[in-house]
């Protein structure tokens, strides 16, 4: 590619194509579409529940019946898939997070309700123990350490249970070593060859998950931080190694998380591997845009669309976002 223009000003005027709306549309290099969006939704037990999440204005904890209604709305707007996350009350959490293995837990019941109401929509399940543990960690805590291999064994069972409930994409967000290969083998052994794995491959130990932890009820319970398993925000090469490993273990797609502060990682992953690359616009990114817009400090809709388009420009094939429904409404209009 020749980046150095042959013509020079005044023959060359880069403003010329920007002058009219039709021309700006025609010259656009990337395009955001509803087909790029995975809608992140938070679940809560009950019926008819739509409980606002204080730190995420516009996000509600939905009971399975409400989630099913939301799924129909999303499908009708052309959103291909939903990513589900369960709120668990502190009283229902245990040290071993065993509720993760209950085939009738909130995630599984919601999956069945959604599949009954909107069979054509893709369903992605978060795999990790943090919604179910009383210490808020993604794995088993033994003598102050998040133990890797014992955790992986449980995550495999959790994945199979979720696949049995109808989830199409298993998305391990725990960052244990070796979990993608183990989950792939476990799914295959259970007859789930067609269930996908989207690996949270480059997941950073980030402050931007704050509002999410409130949303799923982990905020008060999390002991310490997740730096012994999530990545150091300082690192780039390490993200490439994580992605390479997860692809080699059989991941169908990989994810970078968070999104906006890590666009360089998105770009590099897409360029180096050419694999299906997704990005998670996490709760803190959502909350920042919402809070500033509620204060009148920025135009919330424009900032939302611009932030989503930035992921496409960086090379992402798709975006997991709490904005999916709002964005789809605008993209459709
Ligand atoms: C945990 C998990 C997290 C998110 C998805 N799965 C947070 C964490 O690692 O503590 C973050 C989602 C968000 O912030 O929107 N397994």
CSV table of N, CA and C in Angstrom, one decimal, residues 11 19 235:
chain,number,residue,atom,x,y,z
A,11,UNK,N,-3.9,20.0,-5.9
A,11,UNK,CA,-4.6,19.0,-6.6
A,11,UNK,C,-5.3,18.0,-5.7
A,19,UNK,N,-17.2,16.4,2.1
A,19,UNK,CA,-18.1,17.6,2.1
A,19,UNK,C,-19.6,17.2,2.1
A,235,UNK,N,1.1,-5.4,29.6
A,235,UNK,CA,1.6,-6.4,28.7
A,235,UNK,C,0.9,-6.5,27.3
